[in-house]
CSV table of C-alpha atoms in Angstrom, one decimal:
chain,number,residue,atom,x,y,z
A,74,MET,CA,8.0,228.2,-57.5
A,75,ALA,CA,10.6,230.1,-55.5
A,76,ASP,CA,14.3,229.6,-55.9
A,77,GLU,CA,16.6,228.3,-53.1
A,78,ARG,CA,19.0,231.2,-52.6
A,79,GLU,CA,19.2,232.9,-49.2
A,80,HIS,CA,17.5,236.2,-48.6
A,81,PRO,CA,17.4,238.6,-45.6
A,82,ILE,CA,14.8,237.9,-43.0
A,83,PRO,CA,12.7,240.9,-41.6
A,84,SER,CA,12.7,241.6,-37.9
A,85,ASP,CA,9.6,241.0,-35.8
A,86,ARG,CA,9.5,244.7,-35.1
A,87,ALA,CA,9.3,245.5,-38.9
A,88,ARG,CA,6.7,242.8,-39.5
A,89,GLU,CA,4.5,244.4,-36.9
A,90,LEU,CA,4.9,247.9,-38.2
A,91,VAL,CA,3.7,247.0,-41.7
A,92,ARG,CA,0.6,245.1,-40.6
A,93,GLY,CA,-2.4,246.4,-42.5
A,94,ALA,CA,-0.3,247.5,-45.5
A,95,VAL,CA,-1.3,247.0,-49.1
A,96,ASP,CA,1.5,246.1,-51.5
A,97,TYR,CA,-0.2,247.5,-54.6
A,98,HIS,CA,2.7,247.0,-57.0
A,99,ILE,CA,3.8,243.4,-57.5
A,100,HIS,CA,4.3,240.9,-60.3
A,101,ILE,CA,3.1,237.4,-59.5
A,102,ALA,CA,1.7,234.2,-61.2
A,103,PRO,CA,0.0,233.7,-63.5
A,104,ASP,CA,2.1,236.0,-65.7
A,105,PHE,CA,4.1,236.0,-68.9
A,106,VAL,CA,7.1,234.4,-67.1
A,107,ALA,CA,7.5,232.2,-64.1
A,108,ARG,CA,7.0,234.0,-60.8
A,109,ARG,CA,7.9,233.4,-57.2
A,110,ILE,CA,4.4,232.9,-55.9
A,111,THR,CA,0.8,232.7,-57.2
A,112,ASP,CA,-1.9,235.2,-56.4
A,113,ILE,CA,-3.9,232.7,-54.3
A,114,GLU,CA,-0.8,231.7,-52.4
A,115,LEU,CA,0.1,235.3,-51.7
A,116,ALA,CA,-3.4,236.0,-50.4
A,117,ARG,CA,-3.1,233.2,-47.9
A,118,ARG,CA,0.3,234.5,-46.8
A,119,CYS,CA,-1.3,237.9,-46.2
A,120,LEU,CA,-3.7,236.4,-43.8
A,121,GLU,CA,-0.6,234.9,-41.9
A,122,THR,CA,1.5,238.0,-41.9
A,123,GLY,CA,-1.3,240.5,-41.2
A,124,GLN,CA,-0.9,242.6,-44.4
A,125,ALA,CA,-4.2,243.8,-45.8
A,126,GLY,CA,-3.6,242.8,-49.4
A,127,PHE,CA,-1.9,243.6,-52.7
A,128,GLY,CA,-2.4,244.9,-56.2
A,129,LEU,CA,-2.0,242.7,-59.2
A,130,LYS,CA,0.1,244.4,-61.9
A,131,SER,CA,0.5,243.0,-65.4
A,132,HIS,CA,2.4,244.7,-68.1
A,133,TYR,CA,0.2,243.1,-70.7
A,134,THR,CA,-3.4,242.6,-69.6
A,135,SER,CA,-6.1,243.9,-67.2
A,136,THR,CA,-6.2,242.1,-63.9
A,137,ALA,CA,-9.6,243.5,-62.9
A,138,GLU,CA,-11.5,240.2,-63.1
A,139,ARG,CA,-8.7,238.1,-61.7
A,140,ALA,CA,-8.5,240.4,-58.6
A,141,GLN,CA,-12.1,239.7,-57.8
A,142,VAL,CA,-11.7,235.9,-58.2
A,143,VAL,CA,-8.7,235.9,-55.8
A,144,ALA,CA,-10.5,238.1,-53.3
A,145,GLU,CA,-13.5,235.7,-53.4
A,146,ALA,CA,-11.2,232.7,-53.1
A,147,VAL,CA,-9.4,234.1,-50.0
A,148,PRO,CA,-11.9,236.1,-47.9
A,149,GLY,CA,-10.4,238.9,-45.8
A,150,VAL,CA,-7.7,240.0,-48.2
A,151,THR,CA,-8.0,243.1,-50.4
A,152,VAL,CA,-6.9,242.4,-54.0
A,153,LEU,CA,-6.6,245.4,-56.4
A,154,GLY,CA,-7.1,245.0,-60.1
A,155,SER,CA,-5.2,247.3,-62.5
A,156,ILE,CA,-4.6,248.0,-66.2
A,157,THR,CA,-1.3,249.1,-67.7
A,158,LEU,CA,-1.5,251.1,-71.0
A,159,ASN,CA,1.0,249.3,-73.0
A,160,ARG,CA,0.6,248.2,-76.7
A,161,ALA,CA,-1.0,244.9,-75.7
A,162,VAL,CA,-4.2,246.7,-74.5
A,163,GLY,CA,-4.1,249.2,-77.3
A,164,GLY,CA,-1.9,251.8,-75.6
A,165,LEU,CA,-3.7,255.0,-74.5
A,166,ASN,CA,-7.1,253.3,-74.9
A,167,PRO,CA,-9.9,255.0,-73.0
A,168,LEU,CA,-12.3,252.2,-73.8
A,169,ALA,CA,-10.0,249.6,-72.2
A,170,VAL,CA,-9.7,251.8,-69.1
A,171,GLU,CA,-13.5,252.3,-69.0
A,172,ILE,CA,-14.1,248.5,-69.2
A,173,ALA,CA,-11.5,247.8,-66.6
A,174,ALA,CA,-13.0,250.4,-64.3
A,175,ARG,CA,-16.5,248.9,-64.6
A,176,GLU,CA,-15.0,245.5,-63.8
A,177,GLY,CA,-13.6,247.0,-60.6
A,178,ALA,CA,-10.0,247.9,-61.5
A,179,ARG,CA,-8.5,250.4,-59.0
A,180,ILE,CA,-5.2,251.4,-60.6
A,181,VAL,CA,-4.2,252.7,-64.1
A,182,TRP,CA,-0.6,252.6,-65.0
A,183,PHE,CA,0.6,254.7,-67.9
A,184,PRO,CA,3.0,252.9,-70.3
A,185,THR,CA,5.8,250.8,-68.9
A,186,VAL,CA,7.4,248.4,-71.2
A,187,SER,CA,5.8,250.2,-74.2
A,188,SER,CA,6.9,253.7,-73.1
A,189,VAL,CA,9.0,255.7,-75.5
A,190,ASN,CA,11.3,256.2,-72.6
A,191,GLU,CA,12.1,252.5,-72.3
A,192,GLN,CA,12.6,251.6,-75.9
A,193,HIS,CA,16.4,251.8,-75.7
A,194,GLU,CA,16.2,248.8,-73.3
A,195,VAL,CA,14.7,246.7,-76.1
A,196,LEU,CA,16.3,248.2,-79.2
A,197,GLN,CA,19.9,248.0,-77.7
A,198,ALA,CA,19.4,244.7,-75.9
A,199,ASP,CA,21.8,241.8,-76.7
A,200,PRO,CA,19.4,238.8,-77.2
A,201,ASN,CA,22.2,236.5,-76.0
A,202,GLY,CA,23.1,238.7,-73.0
A,203,LYS,CA,21.7,239.3,-69.5
A,204,VAL,CA,18.6,241.4,-69.9
A,205,PRO,CA,15.5,242.0,-67.7
A,206,VAL,CA,12.8,239.4,-68.0
A,207,TRP,CA,10.4,241.9,-69.7
A,208,VAL,CA,13.0,242.9,-72.3
A,209,ARG,CA,13.5,239.2,-73.2
A,210,PHE,CA,9.8,238.8,-73.5
A,211,GLU,CA,9.5,241.9,-75.8
A,212,LEU,CA,12.3,240.5,-77.9
A,213,SER,CA,10.4,237.2,-78.2
A,214,LEU,CA,7.3,239.0,-79.4
A,215,ARG,CA,9.3,240.7,-82.1
A,216,GLU,CA,10.8,237.4,-83.1
A,217,ALA,CA,7.2,236.1,-83.5
A,218,GLY,CA,6.6,238.9,-86.0
A,219,LEU,CA,4.4,241.0,-83.7
A,220,ALA,CA,4.7,244.8,-84.0
A,221,CYS,CA,5.1,246.1,-80.4
A,222,GLU,CA,5.3,249.8,-81.3
A,223,PRO,CA,6.0,252.2,-78.4
A,224,VAL,CA,3.1,254.1,-76.9
A,225,PRO,CA,3.8,257.9,-76.9
A,226,VAL,CA,2.0,260.1,-74.4
A,227,VAL,CA,3.2,263.5,-75.7
A,228,ASP,CA,3.6,265.0,-79.2
A,229,ASP,CA,6.8,266.6,-80.7
A,230,ARG,CA,6.2,269.8,-78.7
A,231,GLY,CA,5.9,267.9,-75.4
A,232,GLU,CA,2.1,268.4,-75.2
A,233,LEU,CA,0.0,265.6,-73.9
A,234,LEU,CA,-1.8,263.7,-76.7
A,235,PRO,CA,-5.6,263.9,-77.0
A,236,GLU,CA,-6.0,260.2,-76.2
A,237,ALA,CA,-4.1,260.7,-72.9
A,238,HIS,CA,-6.6,263.4,-72.0
A,239,GLU,CA,-9.4,261.0,-72.7
A,240,VAL,CA,-7.9,258.4,-70.5
A,241,LEU,CA,-7.5,261.0,-67.7
A,242,ASP,CA,-11.2,261.8,-68.0
A,243,VAL,CA,-12.1,258.1,-67.4
A,244,ILE,CA,-9.7,257.9,-64.4
A,245,ALA,CA,-11.2,261.0,-62.8
A,246,ARG,CA,-14.8,259.9,-63.5
A,247,HIS,CA,-14.2,256.5,-61.8
A,248,ASP,CA,-12.0,257.9,-59.1
A,249,MET,CA,-9.2,255.5,-60.0
A,250,VAL,CA,-5.5,255.8,-59.1
A,251,LEU,CA,-3.1,257.1,-61.7
A,252,CYS,CA,0.4,255.7,-61.7
A,253,THR,CA,2.9,257.3,-64.1
A,254,GLY,CA,4.6,254.1,-65.2
A,255,HIS,CA,8.0,254.3,-66.9
A,256,LEU,CA,7.6,257.7,-68.4
A,257,SER,CA,10.6,260.2,-68.5
A,258,ARG,CA,11.0,263.0,-66.1
A,259,ASP,CA,9.5,265.6,-68.4
A,260,GLU,CA,6.6,263.3,-69.4
A,261,ILE,CA,5.8,262.8,-65.7
A,262,PHE,CA,5.5,266.5,-65.0
A,263,THR,CA,3.3,267.0,-68.1
A,264,LEU,CA,1.1,264.1,-67.1
A,265,VAL,CA,0.8,265.1,-63.4
A,266,ASP,CA,-0.2,268.7,-64.4
A,267,ALA,CA,-2.9,267.4,-66.7
A,268,ALA,CA,-4.2,264.9,-64.2
A,269,VAL,CA,-4.6,267.6,-61.6
A,270,ASP,CA,-6.5,269.7,-64.2
A,271,HIS,CA,-8.8,266.7,-65.0
A,272,GLY,CA,-9.6,266.3,-61.3
A,273,VAL,CA,-7.7,263.0,-60.7
A,274,ARG,CA,-7.5,262.8,-56.9
A,275,GLN,CA,-4.9,260.0,-56.5
A,276,ILE,CA,-1.6,260.4,-58.4
A,277,VAL,CA,1.5,258.2,-57.8
A,278,VAL,CA,4.9,258.8,-59.4
A,279,THR,CA,6.2,255.4,-60.1
A,280,HIS,CA,9.6,254.5,-58.7
A,281,PRO,CA,11.2,257.9,-59.3
A,282,GLU,CA,14.7,256.5,-58.4
A,283,PHE,CA,14.5,253.8,-61.2
A,284,PRO,CA,17.2,254.5,-63.8
A,285,SER,CA,14.8,255.3,-66.6
A,286,GLN,CA,12.9,257.8,-64.4
A,287,ASN,CA,15.8,259.2,-62.4
A,288,VAL,CA,13.8,262.1,-60.8
A,289,SER,CA,15.8,264.3,-58.5
A,290,PRO,CA,14.8,265.0,-54.9
A,291,ALA,CA,14.2,268.6,-55.9
A,292,ASP,CA,11.8,267.6,-58.7
A,293,GLN,CA,10.1,265.1,-56.4
A,294,VAL,CA,9.3,268.0,-54.0
A,295,LYS,CA,7.8,269.9,-56.9
A,296,LEU,CA,5.6,266.9,-57.8
A,297,ALA,CA,4.6,266.4,-54.2
A,298,GLU,CA,3.5,270.1,-54.1
A,299,LYS,CA,1.2,269.3,-57.1
A,300,GLY,CA,-0.4,266.6,-55.0
A,301,ALA,CA,1.4,263.5,-56.2
A,302,LEU,CA,2.7,260.7,-53.9
A,303,LEU,CA,6.2,259.4,-54.5
A,304,GLU,CA,6.7,255.7,-54.7
A,305,ARG,CA,9.6,253.8,-53.2
A,306,CYS,CA,9.9,250.3,-54.7
A,307,PHE,CA,11.9,247.8,-52.7
A,308,THR,CA,13.4,246.1,-55.8
A,309,THR,CA,14.9,249.4,-57.1
A,310,THR,CA,17.4,249.4,-54.4
A,311,TYR,CA,17.6,245.7,-53.5
A,312,THR,CA,18.7,244.9,-57.1
A,313,GLY,CA,21.2,247.7,-57.2
A,314,LYS,CA,19.5,250.1,-59.6
A,315,ALA,CA,19.8,252.9,-57.0
A,316,PRO,CA,21.5,253.2,-53.6
A,317,TRP,CA,19.4,253.2,-50.4
A,318,GLU,CA,20.8,256.6,-49.6
A,319,ARG,CA,18.9,258.1,-52.6
A,320,PHE,CA,15.7,256.6,-51.2
A,321,PHE,CA,16.4,258.2,-47.8
A,322,GLU,CA,17.4,261.6,-49.3
A,323,ALA,CA,14.3,261.9,-51.4
A,324,THR,CA,12.0,260.7,-48.7
A,325,ARG,CA,13.4,263.2,-46.2
A,326,ALA,CA,13.0,265.9,-48.9
A,327,VAL,CA,9.3,265.2,-49.7
A,328,GLY,CA,8.3,263.9,-46.2
A,329,ALA,CA,6.8,260.6,-45.2
A,330,GLU,CA,3.3,262.0,-45.7
A,331,ASN,CA,4.1,262.3,-49.5
A,332,THR,CA,5.8,258.9,-49.8
A,333,LEU,CA,4.4,255.4,-50.1
A,334,TRP,CA,6.0,252.0,-50.4
A,335,SER,CA,5.6,249.1,-52.6
A,336,THR,CA,7.9,246.2,-53.4
A,337,ASP,CA,7.7,245.5,-57.1
A,338,LEU,CA,8.5,241.9,-56.1
A,339,GLY,CA,7.5,238.6,-57.6
A,340,GLN,CA,10.7,237.7,-59.4
A,341,ARG,CA,12.0,234.2,-58.6
A,342,PHE,CA,15.5,235.5,-57.7
A,343,ASN,CA,14.3,238.1,-55.3
A,344,PRO,CA,13.0,237.7,-51.6
A,345,PRO,CA,9.5,236.5,-50.9
A,346,VAL,CA,6.8,239.0,-51.8
A,347,GLU,CA,5.3,239.0,-48.3
A,348,ASP,CA,8.7,240.0,-46.8
A,349,GLY,CA,9.4,243.1,-49.0
A,350,MET,CA,7.5,245.7,-47.0
A,351,ALA,CA,9.0,244.6,-43.7
A,352,LEU,CA,12.5,244.5,-45.2
A,353,MET,CA,12.0,248.1,-46.3
A,354,ALA,CA,10.9,249.0,-42.8
A,355,ASP,CA,14.1,247.5,-41.3
A,356,ARG,CA,16.3,249.6,-43.7
A,357,PHE,CA,14.4,252.8,-43.1
A,358,LEU,CA,14.5,252.3,-39.3
A,359,GLU,CA,18.3,251.7,-39.5
A,360,ALA,CA,18.5,255.0,-41.4
A,361,GLY,CA,16.9,256.9,-38.6
A,362,PHE,CA,13.2,257.1,-39.7
A,363,SER,CA,10.7,256.9,-36.9
A,364,GLU,CA,8.2,254.1,-36.4
A,365,GLU,CA,5.4,256.6,-37.1
A,366,GLU,CA,7.0,257.6,-40.4
A,367,VAL,CA,7.3,254.0,-41.4
A,368,ARG,CA,3.7,253.3,-40.6
A,369,THR,CA,2.7,256.4,-42.7
A,370,MET,CA,4.6,255.2,-45.7
A,371,ALA,CA,3.9,251.5,-45.5
A,372,VAL,CA,0.4,251.5,-44.1
A,373,THR,CA,-1.5,254.8,-44.0
A,374,ASN,CA,-0.6,255.8,-47.6
A,375,THR,CA,-0.9,252.4,-49.2
A,376,ARG,CA,-4.4,251.9,-47.6
A,377,ARG,CA,-5.3,255.4,-49.0
A,378,ILE,CA,-4.4,254.2,-52.5
A,379,ALA,CA,-6.3,251.0,-52.0
A,380,GLY,CA,-9.4,252.9,-50.9
A,381,LEU,CA,-9.4,251.4,-47.5
A,382,GLU,CA,-10.1,253.1,-44.2
A,383,ALA,CA,-7.2,254.3,-42.1
A,384,LEU,CA,-6.3,252.1,-39.1
A,385,SER,CA,-6.6,253.7,-35.7
A,386,ASN,CA,-3.0,252.9,-34.8
A,387,ALA,CA,-1.5,253.9,-38.3
């Protein structure tokens, strides 16, 4: 159930520009905490707003089967299943990825809440202070006596672990989308290089402006040259984790053709999920990006990730 606070309203122009988009990175109910909207409700809203669909992301479980149920319940909406390689699914578990793939999952996220890079958020958190919802949940798991050990992806020399290579083999074989999760800058480069070598065709660098990633525009250009797409998540800037100008600078550096949007929305205190892409469009238009560039980032590239055909006017 949504909260009652006021949020910005997208313009009609922006709504029209993002028609046909797939918001592949969101967090909605049912989930481990209360969310702004349920998957069925959002699917119905997509029919109203003209967005093609969304991806169901969970930090703790595969959403492959759930995605098919939602798509069946609301015909005409694309719903992408995914799996995130955190401790809850066994970490870098090629068997879990194989099963998710055979159940129709489209996206594989490398570790997020379980990444070595994010452990300081948990270990240094004040249980009585203001912390992200996932950190509070991680703390509750530890209080319950559950060992939520981090999931490394590289060894002490910075080399990708054997099990990571096995996961990449599965991703390549099923032509899934690899998202880098909450890895560090150096881990991202190592993973992207290996993914290219394994023949993974779709690689997305997850919110590179997020504080725990903090990938510079120059490094983003290098990653784009390797074939990766750079993700801009609405919540990263909307919640003050990075200024909008950093989004714009990095996007200009890599080009719209190498950039794609998502919202990362679903939190009760943030704007409605179905508004996020359009709100991004308004900000980028204000910054001088063209309508064609907006369509490329919001629609063309997100449909590519979703495995959908390009729209004739995109």
